[in-house]
Amino acid sequence: MNVLGSLSPFLLLSAELGLVGAIQSEEGLSQFGSCNIVSLSRYYIDIRSAMPNKRNTKKDLHSNQWVLLAQESVIDVPDKAVCGPVFTRLRNPKTGTAALYLFNSGASQVYEVKAFDEEYRSWFIGQSVQHDGRLLFVTPLDPLFLILPYLIQANEKQGKFQPVDQVIKDEDFPGCSNVLNCTRTLQSLHHITDEKEIGNRKFYKYNQEKTLGWLKKKAEQTVKALKDTSISVGGGVQSSMLIRNKPVTEVTEEDYLRYAHGLLSDYIPADLSIELRKFLELPAVPTKTAVGEPPSKKRKISDKPVEAEEDYTKFNSDSKEKKPSKMTAAQKSLAKVDKSGMKNISAFFASKNKAATKSI
Amino acid sequence: MDLSEFLEDSSKNYRLVSAVPAACLTEDCCLGIDEAGRGPVLGPMVYGVCYCLLSKQQQLEELKVADSKTLTEKEREKLFAKLDEANDFIGWALEVLSPNVISTSMQQRTKYNLNALSHDAAIGLIQYALDSGVQVKEVYVDTVGPAEKYEAKLKERFPGLEVTVRSKADSLFPIVSAASICAKVARDHAIQTWKFVEDLGDINLDYGSGYPNDPKTKDWLENQVDPVFGFPQFVRFSWSTAQAILDTRAVPVHWDDDEDDNKKEVSSVLSYFQRKTEGPKDQPHRFFTERKLVSLVNL
């Protein structure tokens, strides 16, 4: 509980973890573009299908219970709100494929949904078992990221000022127009577009220069956040099981900026990511070689014939001279060890026979 | 024999000892070691030591202690009572190894097998006797595994003692017979008065001998399987009998250190040279991959 305790502004939504309630979905979300959280009390969120007749008999591979970590404000429902929090599929700005997002009640803010998903984990929730040990995170997202690809595309195609509701349209993801309803969206559009006001209507056109300036500020903010949270951004080989908390080697400003650029690139189209790299004056290849990697040896070009630098012939000579190997003291003592009940090392490479199970 | 403290928390090992006879602190003693409940899939394994003044060995033989396997349960109880009464020259100590400890030891990441577990229990009891001031000079042990190796191991651990390891020592040396009676009585007590920590409701307690080849025991195990949790702690999970029933009747559980090759087939070396369908540009940033964070499409 200590870990969770440190996340005080967040709520953990799960039955018996003692903090809030359980979120359950009977059908899962797979069949529906979006799904309403229907009955919503402070402590219990019940998800039902929006289209109960279209029941899919195929059992949902995924869960019927999730453990979700969210800001309290996500599930706050003001009395006058028309709808509660809604999960929606929108176009991922980087890949262009579907990804899951969440609008809070009243759709004043959009959140991205990410899951901690590691092998060999399950939850015990109350008196039940949830086979996937996923922990869902619902974190606020700047809505501009979501509409940026649409603006870029419109600019490439039409290249003219347009009303924004005509640009943010997607047959595959009808939910995307909700992004415009978020409180921050229209107020901050000027960061990435030029505006024109004709009559009472506003017209917008994508401006890459402004956008890069805006992204540069984001990168700087990210660098600050990376420093504040002491996230390891240095090079070197990283173990997938190990996240270093302390910087092991001296980390340069460039490392921080590169890391921030990498993070931001997960939220913008690939072309823009390249533009941003140039704009931030980051070289395509890191200036210093990765830690632990030996400097690459380059053979100097010359007219002289290439000759072997080392004498390999000794390996080809007769091995008759080899004396019968004597066991070292360590090997001898190893040979004396009681090996009863121990597997021969070759047993690990033999084909497994299921019937031969561990016995007493 | 009072095992109530063990039965209150049977998830841990428990040591029960007699008072040390005053004479044993000054005069030379011999010590016998034997175990009960090595084979069963149910209940604890009990290690027992019995020590006796070398000068009073004749009296020990007069008690007619014999190999516990040749005696009925009642006869064993009687003999144990006699041993306990002879507390002016005989002392005993028991190590009750919880089935839970046996299961977890044998199934932990670095395997700790039953032989090692047995040897360590025996060593622990000899050390206990020495620490209590018993003047142990000779040690007789019924063997677990090859007798010579076990004997060498004990001699190395206790260089000052004369150690004899023999198979069937319980019928050869009266002091080992006495130890075997103590262990067997303790095991019987524990089995008969077992308190299940689990809430099993009206559980059928007719589990037979507890040995894997007993059809009654097998039936009982098959009826006790919980699809998620498997068996109560009374069962040694590490036994192949228990494993086989879990494999067929319970939900499969995958562990990090499973040697489950069926699932992950060994990929051909060539696959490492193939062009990746997913370019590195589509990969999430290492911030996310290092933290095992993924985007979702479905819930």
XYZ file of C-alpha atoms in Angstrom:
659
model
C 0.000 0.000 0.000
C 2.979 2.291 0.369
C 3.361 2.587 -3.334
C -0.256 3.490 -3.725
C -0.104 5.838 -0.800
C 2.386 8.009 -2.600
C -0.074 8.501 -5.426
C -2.482 10.424 -3.257
C -4.033 12.566 -5.987
C -5.033 9.388 -7.762
C -7.657 6.869 -7.017
C -7.217 3.207 -7.379
C -10.382 1.700 -8.656
C -10.559 -1.837 -7.507
C -12.762 -3.776 -5.184
C -10.867 -4.832 -2.108
C -7.774 -2.775 -2.351
C -9.491 -0.614 0.159
C -9.442 2.606 -1.767
C -12.343 2.756 -4.115
C -14.576 0.302 -5.882
C -14.452 -2.085 -8.746
C -14.949 -1.292 -12.357
C -16.507 -4.127 -14.169
C -17.555 -4.583 -17.697
C -19.829 -7.377 -18.677
C -19.075 -7.488 -22.341
C -15.775 -5.766 -22.521
C -15.236 -2.989 -24.950
C -14.156 -4.988 -27.936
C -17.422 -4.847 -29.823
C -18.109 -1.186 -29.313
C -16.540 1.966 -30.585
C -17.125 3.540 -27.269
C -18.698 2.544 -24.070
C -20.593 4.493 -21.476
C -20.012 4.192 -17.837
C -23.664 4.011 -16.994
C -24.306 3.694 -13.335
C -21.655 5.627 -11.626
C -21.390 6.175 -7.957
C -18.303 7.453 -6.283
C -17.196 3.988 -5.340
C -18.546 1.736 -7.969
C -18.465 1.994 -11.697
C -20.432 -0.455 -13.695
C -19.865 -0.676 -17.388
C -22.590 -2.034 -19.548
C -22.928 -2.358 -23.222
C -24.292 0.520 -25.169
C -25.932 -1.909 -27.550
C -27.168 -4.857 -25.538
C -28.817 -6.638 -28.489
C -25.594 -6.987 -30.376
C -24.240 -9.425 -27.889
C -21.173 -11.199 -28.893
C -21.352 -14.791 -27.754
C -17.643 -15.203 -28.114
C -16.150 -14.806 -24.701
C -14.011 -11.766 -24.389
C -10.421 -12.821 -24.241
C -9.614 -10.040 -21.924
C -10.869 -9.325 -18.556
C -14.124 -8.459 -16.999
C -12.434 -6.582 -14.210
C -9.791 -3.930 -14.438
C -7.698 -2.164 -11.913
C -7.457 1.426 -12.931
C -5.522 4.336 -11.558
C -7.038 7.724 -12.253
C -7.250 11.240 -10.924
C -10.236 11.702 -8.714
C -11.577 14.337 -11.077
C -11.931 11.724 -13.818
C -14.872 10.073 -12.131
C -16.316 13.170 -10.495
C -19.726 13.686 -11.960
C -21.219 17.134 -11.543
C -24.995 17.000 -11.091
C -25.681 18.830 -14.305
C -23.406 16.643 -16.421
C -25.199 14.954 -19.288
C -22.905 11.974 -19.525
C -20.367 10.235 -17.359
C -16.824 9.302 -18.274
C -16.602 7.593 -21.658
C -13.958 5.322 -23.093
C -13.412 6.121 -26.761
C -11.215 4.850 -29.511
C -9.356 7.610 -31.317
C -6.592 7.696 -33.877
C -3.170 7.462 -32.305
C -1.356 10.571 -33.600
C 1.923 8.728 -34.051
C 0.862 5.479 -35.667
C -2.503 6.454 -37.122
C -4.043 3.300 -35.699
C -6.738 2.953 -33.067
C -5.933 3.554 -29.433
C -8.011 3.891 -26.326
C -8.710 7.256 -24.729
C -11.105 8.480 -22.101
C -13.212 11.613 -21.830
C -14.175 12.647 -18.345
C -17.755 13.455 -17.507
C -18.861 16.389 -19.606
C -15.913 15.671 -21.915
C -14.002 18.703 -20.702
C -10.696 16.861 -20.673
C -9.244 13.950 -22.631
C -7.057 11.281 -21.046
C -4.866 8.639 -22.577
C -5.139 5.069 -21.330
C -1.972 3.084 -20.809
C -1.541 -0.271 -19.160
C 1.277 -1.720 -17.147
C 1.419 -5.142 -18.734
C 4.022 -7.657 -17.704
C 4.093 -11.416 -18.067
C 3.247 -13.714 -15.198
C 1.012 -11.389 -13.233
C -2.535 -11.716 -11.945
C -4.733 -9.826 -9.543
C -6.604 -11.040 -6.530
C -9.552 -8.669 -6.328
C -11.878 -9.278 -3.440
C -13.004 -12.857 -3.747
C -12.037 -13.182 -7.377
C -9.015 -13.649 -9.583
C -8.255 -11.495 -12.569
C -5.964 -13.383 -14.888
C -4.205 -10.407 -16.412
C -2.172 -8.449 -13.932
C -2.600 -5.219 -15.848
C -2.735 -1.897 -14.098
C -4.485 0.737 -16.154
C -3.370 4.344 -15.992
C -5.619 7.179 -17.049
C -3.501 10.287 -17.480
C -4.347 13.734 -18.843
C -3.369 14.433 -22.448
C -3.010 17.720 -24.293
C -5.881 17.554 -26.822
C -3.757 19.369 -29.423
C -1.763 16.173 -29.948
C -4.906 14.393 -31.061
C -6.026 16.986 -33.599
C -2.570 17.824 -34.923
C -2.516 15.024 -37.553
C -5.883 16.162 -38.940
C -4.694 19.764 -39.264
C -1.480 18.684 -40.982
C -3.379 16.495 -43.397
C -5.910 19.208 -44.231
C -3.134 21.684 -44.862
C -1.412 19.289 -47.249
C -4.613 18.544 -49.110
C -6.447 21.854 -49.259
C -3.900 24.338 -47.927
C -6.509 26.880 -46.961
C -8.183 28.338 -43.922
C -11.069 26.152 -42.763
C -13.508 25.942 -39.887
C -11.999 23.525 -37.407
C -15.061 21.303 -37.166
C -14.690 20.562 -40.868
C -11.117 19.472 -40.395
C -11.560 17.257 -37.356
C -13.704 14.631 -38.990
C -13.020 10.944 -39.166
C -15.384 8.271 -40.370
C -13.454 5.570 -38.571
C -13.296 7.458 -35.319
C -16.414 9.580 -34.919
C -15.415 10.298 -31.324
C -12.624 12.583 -32.481
C -14.933 15.586 -32.799
C -15.399 15.424 -29.020
C -11.822 16.577 -28.668
C -13.004 20.005 -29.825
C -15.356 20.198 -26.866
C -12.521 19.938 -24.406
C -12.066 23.207 -22.572
C -8.481 23.714 -23.590
C -8.700 22.850 -27.251
C -10.041 26.009 -28.857
C -8.165 28.242 -26.437
C -4.833 26.735 -27.359
C -5.338 26.173 -31.084
C -3.351 29.322 -31.819
C -0.183 27.468 -30.750
C -0.282 25.378 -33.881
C -2.450 27.315 -36.371
C -2.993 30.691 -37.962
C -6.453 32.081 -37.374
C -8.773 34.247 -39.425
C -12.071 35.615 -38.267
C -14.688 36.262 -40.916
C -17.988 37.370 -39.581
C -18.683 35.309 -36.543
C -16.810 32.249 -37.774
C -13.207 31.392 -37.119
C -11.020 29.755 -39.745
C -7.801 27.899 -39.062
C -4.736 26.807 -40.991
C -1.873 24.630 -39.773
C 1.389 26.471 -39.171
C 4.441 24.235 -38.846
C 6.720 26.963 -37.556
C 4.373 27.749 -34.690
C 3.932 24.069 -34.016
C 7.667 23.452 -33.778
C 7.968 26.366 -31.369
C 5.170 24.909 -29.315
C 6.799 21.452 -29.346
C 10.125 22.972 -28.362
C 8.495 24.393 -25.260
C 7.017 20.961 -24.587
C 10.480 19.422 -24.926
C 11.887 21.932 -22.451
C 9.085 21.212 -20.012
C 9.736 17.504 -20.430
C 13.445 17.972 -19.766
C 12.560 19.754 -16.554
C 10.187 16.982 -15.555
C 12.808 14.339 -16.358
C 15.303 16.113 -14.137
C 12.818 16.642 -11.346
C 11.877 12.984 -11.288
C 15.492 11.798 -11.750
C 14.722 9.595 -14.700
C 17.742 7.902 -16.182
C 18.200 9.202 -19.702
C 21.819 8.211 -20.238
C 23.006 5.797 -22.845
C 24.372 2.384 -22.171
C 22.817 -1.004 -22.237
C 19.662 -1.102 -20.222
C 18.416 -4.281 -18.706
C 14.775 -4.783 -19.446
C 14.230 -5.841 -15.846
C 16.024 -2.908 -14.332
C 15.136 0.718 -14.293
C 17.972 2.791 -13.052
C 17.030 5.558 -10.708
C 20.405 7.145 -10.382
C 22.303 8.374 -13.376
C 25.307 6.101 -13.716
C 27.325 8.202 -16.072
C 27.474 11.904 -16.558
C 24.436 12.879 -18.511
C 24.574 15.795 -20.858
C 21.885 18.313 -21.702
C 21.788 16.703 -25.114
C 20.858 13.368 -23.550
C 17.962 14.975 -21.772
C 16.772 16.772 -24.867
C 17.098 13.650 -26.979
C 15.114 11.650 -24.448
C 12.431 14.350 -24.310
C 12.309 14.406 -28.101
C 11.877 10.634 -28.105
C 9.032 10.855 -25.630
C 7.283 13.597 -27.596
C 7.729 11.596 -30.789
C 5.361 9.031 -29.350
C 2.631 11.660 -29.644
C 3.283 13.225 -33.051
C 3.477 11.949 -36.640
C 6.856 10.589 -37.719
C 7.538 13.359 -40.269
C 6.979 16.022 -37.680
C 9.288 14.179 -35.314
C 12.109 14.507 -37.850
C 11.360 18.200 -38.318
C 11.378 18.670 -34.573
C 14.734 16.944 -34.254
C 16.227 19.377 -36.732
C 14.523 22.279 -35.015
C 15.992 21.246 -31.666
C 19.400 20.966 -33.393
C 19.819 17.374 -32.320
C 22.189 15.403 -34.542
C 20.656 12.314 -36.112
C 23.250 10.110 -34.479
C 24.269 10.723 -30.870
C 27.549 12.616 -30.771
C 29.072 10.406 -28.155
C 29.183 6.654 -28.559
C 26.978 4.647 -26.338
C 28.521 3.786 -23.016
C 30.171 0.400 -22.852
C 30.435 0.054 -26.587
C 34.000 -0.055 -27.856
C 34.936 2.579 -30.415
C 34.432 1.167 -33.851
C 37.604 0.034 -35.517
C 38.011 1.276 -38.993
C 40.614 -0.108 -41.255
C 42.637 2.638 -42.779
C 42.445 2.636 -46.511
C 45.807 2.130 -48.109
C 47.297 0.572 -51.217
C 49.252 -2.020 -49.295
C 48.002 -5.577 -49.495
C 45.872 -6.587 -46.594
C 47.665 -8.841 -44.169
C 46.414 -10.633 -41.137
C 47.327 -8.681 -38.052
C 47.458 -11.739 -35.869
C 48.963 -15.143 -36.382
C 46.118 -17.578 -36.703
C 48.245 -20.461 -37.906
C 48.884 -21.717 -34.426
C 45.282 -22.826 -34.201
C 45.682 -24.949 -37.279
C 48.790 -26.754 -36.117
C 48.584 -30.272 -34.789
C 47.070 -30.514 -31.384
C 49.068 -33.640 -30.564
C 51.345 -31.666 -28.317
C 48.444 -31.066 -26.027
C 49.074 -32.647 -22.711
C 46.286 -34.622 -21.095
C 44.529 -31.982 -19.111
C 44.864 -32.179 -15.392
C 42.006 -31.203 -13.178
C 42.529 -28.090 -11.183
C 42.008 -28.105 -7.436
C 38.645 -26.418 -7.904
C 37.531 -29.026 -10.433
C 38.587 -31.810 -8.107
C 36.634 -30.444 -5.210
C 33.643 -30.019 -7.504
C 33.877 -33.650 -8.522
C 33.623 -34.683 -4.907
C 30.337 -32.879 -4.281
C 27.303 -35.006 -3.517
C 25.351 -34.947 -6.757
C 22.618 -37.364 -5.760
C 19.295 -36.085 -6.913
C 20.837 -33.452 -9.128
C 20.157 -33.183 -12.823
C 22.935 -33.643 -15.298
C 23.423 -30.427 -17.239
C 22.674 -32.241 -20.497
C 19.214 -33.006 -19.126
C 18.302 -29.370 -19.651
C 18.883 -29.680 -23.372
C 17.139 -33.001 -23.858
C 13.616 -32.984 -25.238
C 11.153 -32.701 -22.421
C 9.064 -35.675 -21.575
C 5.915 -34.473 -19.859
C 5.305 -37.794 -18.166
C 8.574 -37.635 -16.319
C 7.474 -35.202 -13.670
C 9.243 -34.136 -10.556
C 9.022 -36.749 -7.915
C 10.035 -37.145 -4.334
C 2.959 -35.365 23.609
C 1.702 -31.841 23.227
C 1.760 -30.631 19.638
C -0.963 -28.012 20.084
C 1.444 -25.152 19.473
C 2.457 -26.585 16.112
C -1.133 -27.273 15.130
C -2.071 -23.672 15.887
C 0.316 -22.540 13.168
C 1.181 -25.527 11.052
C 2.667 -23.402 8.266
C 6.041 -23.328 10.014
C 8.380 -25.955 11.374
C 8.136 -26.701 15.053
C 10.573 -28.118 17.567
C 9.339 -30.041 20.585
C 11.860 -31.159 23.186
C 11.897 -33.051 26.454
C 13.667 -31.739 29.503
C 17.376 -32.641 29.410
C 18.142 -35.241 32.111
C 20.759 -33.843 34.502
C 22.926 -36.946 34.129
C 23.189 -36.366 30.371
C 25.020 -33.103 31.028
C 27.881 -34.824 32.770
C 28.048 -38.384 31.478
C 28.735 -39.597 27.951
C 25.672 -40.233 25.797
C 24.733 -41.854 22.536
C 22.210 -40.278 20.193
C 19.915 -41.832 17.603
C 18.156 -40.121 14.699
C 15.209 -41.269 12.643
C 12.370 -39.778 10.690
C 8.688 -40.473 10.125
C 6.497 -39.400 7.236
C 9.019 -39.062 4.456
C 6.893 -40.633 1.741
C 3.326 -39.404 2.310
C 1.820 -36.654 0.244
C -0.101 -35.462 3.307
C 0.994 -33.968 6.588
C 4.307 -33.133 8.185
C 7.577 -35.016 8.166
C 8.935 -35.499 11.661
C 12.586 -35.827 12.626
C 13.325 -37.265 16.025
C 16.439 -37.648 18.142
C 16.683 -39.688 21.274
C 19.726 -39.630 23.531
C 20.629 -41.880 26.400
C 23.518 -42.389 28.834
C 26.011 -44.848 27.380
C 26.076 -46.569 30.763
C 22.317 -47.125 30.733
C 21.968 -48.616 27.278
C 21.090 -51.939 28.855
C 18.025 -50.345 30.474
C 16.996 -48.891 27.153
C 17.030 -52.352 25.638
C 14.919 -53.608 28.513
C 12.213 -51.171 27.448
C 11.971 -53.361 24.317
C 11.916 -50.498 21.911
C 11.845 -51.908 18.431
C 11.536 -50.570 14.929
C 8.395 -48.451 14.912
C 7.149 -50.077 11.713
C 6.762 -53.441 13.421
C 4.563 -51.964 16.149
C 0.928 -50.998 16.224
C -0.062 -47.463 16.970
C -1.100 -48.395 20.537
C 2.174 -50.173 21.213
C 4.073 -47.121 19.988
C 2.084 -44.848 22.290
C 2.871 -47.117 25.232
C 6.561 -47.238 24.411
C 6.722 -43.481 24.020
C 5.131 -43.090 27.440
C 7.807 -45.405 28.871
C 10.583 -43.435 27.180
C 9.140 -40.211 28.479
C 8.992 -41.648 31.998
C 12.619 -42.705 31.903
C 13.539 -39.041 32.041
C 16.458 -39.650 34.416
C 18.594 -41.045 31.607
C 16.688 -40.569 28.307
C 15.900 -37.335 26.527
C 14.367 -36.605 23.138
C 13.817 -33.767 20.696
C 11.585 -33.500 17.641
C 11.634 -31.331 14.575
C 8.247 -31.223 12.889
C 8.646 -30.120 9.274
C 5.457 -28.498 8.087
C 4.096 -29.779 4.765
C 3.973 -26.123 3.780
C 7.707 -25.748 4.377
C 8.357 -28.950 2.410
C 6.271 -27.630 -0.506
C 7.845 -24.195 -0.566
C 11.404 -25.489 -0.125
C 11.121 -27.961 -2.961
C 9.371 -25.509 -5.277
C 11.286 -22.326 -4.646
C 13.440 -20.761 -7.357
C 16.602 -22.384 -6.089
C 15.371 -25.886 -5.399
C 15.993 -27.310 -1.956
C 15.360 -31.011 -2.239
C 13.972 -33.405 0.318
C 17.374 -35.027 0.981
C 18.981 -31.712 1.813
C 15.953 -30.775 3.907
C 16.253 -34.073 5.823
C 19.982 -33.768 6.366
C 19.621 -30.235 7.645
C 16.866 -31.252 10.061
C 19.108 -34.032 11.434
C 22.092 -31.682 11.736
C 19.893 -29.119 13.468
C 18.789 -31.651 16.075
C 22.329 -32.883 16.784
C 23.395 -29.265 17.170
C 20.455 -28.675 19.511
C 21.572 -31.562 21.738
C 25.135 -30.227 21.804
C 23.951 -26.695 22.513
C 21.836 -27.951 25.430
C 24.949 -29.417 26.969
C 24.230 -33.094 26.309
C 27.531 -34.964 26.322
C 26.986 -36.650 22.964
C 29.804 -38.969 21.958
C 28.219 -41.435 19.534
C 25.593 -40.719 16.873
C 23.554 -43.380 15.074
C 21.539 -42.427 12.037
C 19.131 -44.234 9.765
C 20.233 -43.209 6.325
C 18.690 -40.984 3.726
C 20.359 -41.586 0.397
C 23.774 -43.305 0.180
C 24.988 -44.057 3.698
C 28.696 -43.324 3.065
C 28.125 -39.859 1.725
C 25.725 -38.970 4.506
C 28.168 -40.261 7.080
C 31.006 -38.234 5.589
C 28.832 -35.134 5.609
C 27.921 -35.573 9.272
C 31.507 -36.367 10.266
C 32.718 -33.241 8.561
C 30.074 -31.174 10.316
C 30.672 -32.765 13.740
C 34.338 -33.804 13.816
C 34.241 -34.542 17.542
C 31.523 -37.171 17.292
C 31.619 -40.787 16.321
C 29.012 -40.994 13.579
C 27.500 -44.221 12.283
C 25.091 -44.068 9.356
C 23.397 -47.322 8.407
C 20.355 -48.266 6.468
C 17.843 -50.062 8.715
C 19.590 -48.513 11.708
C 16.215 -48.430 13.432
C 16.273 -52.201 13.795
C 19.985 -52.386 14.602
C 20.409 -49.816 17.355
C 17.900 -49.426 20.210
C 18.576 -45.672 20.427
C 17.538 -45.241 16.783
C 14.430 -47.350 17.431
C 13.588 -45.035 20.314
C 14.036 -41.997 18.061
C 11.845 -43.597 15.413
C 9.088 -44.181 17.977
C 9.198 -40.529 19.090
C 9.011 -39.334 15.475
C 6.242 -41.727 14.501
C 4.093 -40.851 17.527
C 4.472 -37.152 16.790
C 3.512 -37.655 13.161
C 0.419 -39.693 14.135
C -0.637 -36.964 16.582
C -0.203 -34.232 14.018
C -2.187 -36.106 11.367
C -5.059 -37.045 13.643
C -5.544 -33.632 15.159
C -4.635 -31.516 12.139
C -6.232 -28.093 12.162
C -6.842 -26.781 8.693
C -6.001 -23.095 8.432
C -8.219 -22.916 5.382
C -11.927 -22.465 5.673
C -12.945 -25.723 4.073
C -16.389 -26.073 5.625
C -17.397 -29.630 6.406
C -14.335 -31.350 5.149
C -14.156 -35.090 4.766
C -11.260 -36.181 6.960
C -11.081 -39.733 5.677
C -7.853 -39.426 3.724
C -6.454 -42.869 4.334
C -2.763 -43.437 5.004
C -1.589 -40.301 3.272
C 0.728 -42.303 1.034
C 0.468 -41.550 -2.704
C -0.298 -45.159 -3.602
C -3.307 -45.324 -1.266
C -6.487 -45.061 -3.422
C -8.297 -43.380 -0.531
C -5.657 -40.682 -0.325
C -5.840 -40.143 -4.067
C -9.625 -39.839 -3.986
C -9.428 -37.391 -1.129
C -6.910 -35.252 -2.998
C -9.038 -35.216 -6.130
C -12.050 -34.070 -4.159
C -10.125 -31.355 -2.358
C -8.848 -29.477 -5.396
C -9.763 -25.840 -5.541
C -9.427 -24.696 -9.147
C -7.501 -21.570 -8.153
C -5.648 -22.431 -4.963
C -5.205 -26.165 -5.340
C -4.934 -27.949 -2.016
C -4.929 -26.984 1.633
C -1.515 -26.548 3.289
C -1.842 -30.063 4.659
C -0.836 -31.362 1.222
C 2.739 -31.415 -0.045
C 2.376 -29.631 -3.358
C 5.805 -30.744 -4.482
C 4.757 -34.414 -4.688
C 4.209 -35.652 -8.215
C 0.840 -37.092 -7.157
C -0.336 -33.641 -6.115
C 1.157 -32.040 -9.239
C -0.561 -34.511 -11.548
C -3.948 -33.789 -9.993
C -3.341 -30.036 -10.226
C -2.378 -30.374 -13.878
C -5.686 -31.987 -14.740
C -8.137 -30.436 -12.303
C -6.958 -26.932 -11.538
C -6.529 -23.778 -13.585
C -3.092 -23.618 -15.202
C -0.761 -21.169 -13.491
C 2.354 -19.925 -15.232
C 5.374 -18.812 -13.264
C 8.323 -16.779 -14.330
C 10.685 -19.733 -13.949
C 8.483 -22.326 -15.636
C 10.315 -24.622 -17.988
C 7.341 -24.580 -20.260
C 8.802 -25.234 -23.667
C 5.519 -26.096 -25.310
C 4.477 -22.484 -25.260
C 7.599 -20.837 -26.503
C 8.987 -22.822 -29.328
C 12.628 -22.410 -29.981
C 12.942 -20.086 -32.911
C 15.277 -20.791 -35.745
C 18.588 -18.996 -35.760
C 17.616 -17.560 -39.141
C 14.778 -15.623 -37.588
C 17.296 -13.294 -35.975
C 18.497 -12.180 -39.375
C 15.101 -11.607 -40.872
C 13.910 -8.118 -41.504
C 11.666 -6.978 -38.756
C 8.150 -6.238 -39.946
C 7.838 -3.584 -37.304
C 10.505 -0.983 -37.793
C 12.182 0.611 -34.816
C 10.245 3.770 -35.559
C 6.977 2.096 -34.653
C 8.343 1.010 -31.318
C 7.222 3.053 -28.348
C 9.907 5.131 -26.712
C 12.109 3.283 -24.268
C 10.519 5.233 -21.418
C 7.433 3.111 -21.981
C 9.064 -0.187 -22.871
C 11.347 -0.064 -19.854
C 8.310 0.427 -17.657
C 6.210 -2.181 -19.459
C 3.647 0.432 -20.379
C 1.572 -0.248 -23.466
C -1.187 1.559 -25.306
C -4.535 -0.126 -25.379
C -6.992 -0.703 -28.156
C -9.430 -2.840 -26.216
C -10.327 -3.212 -22.618
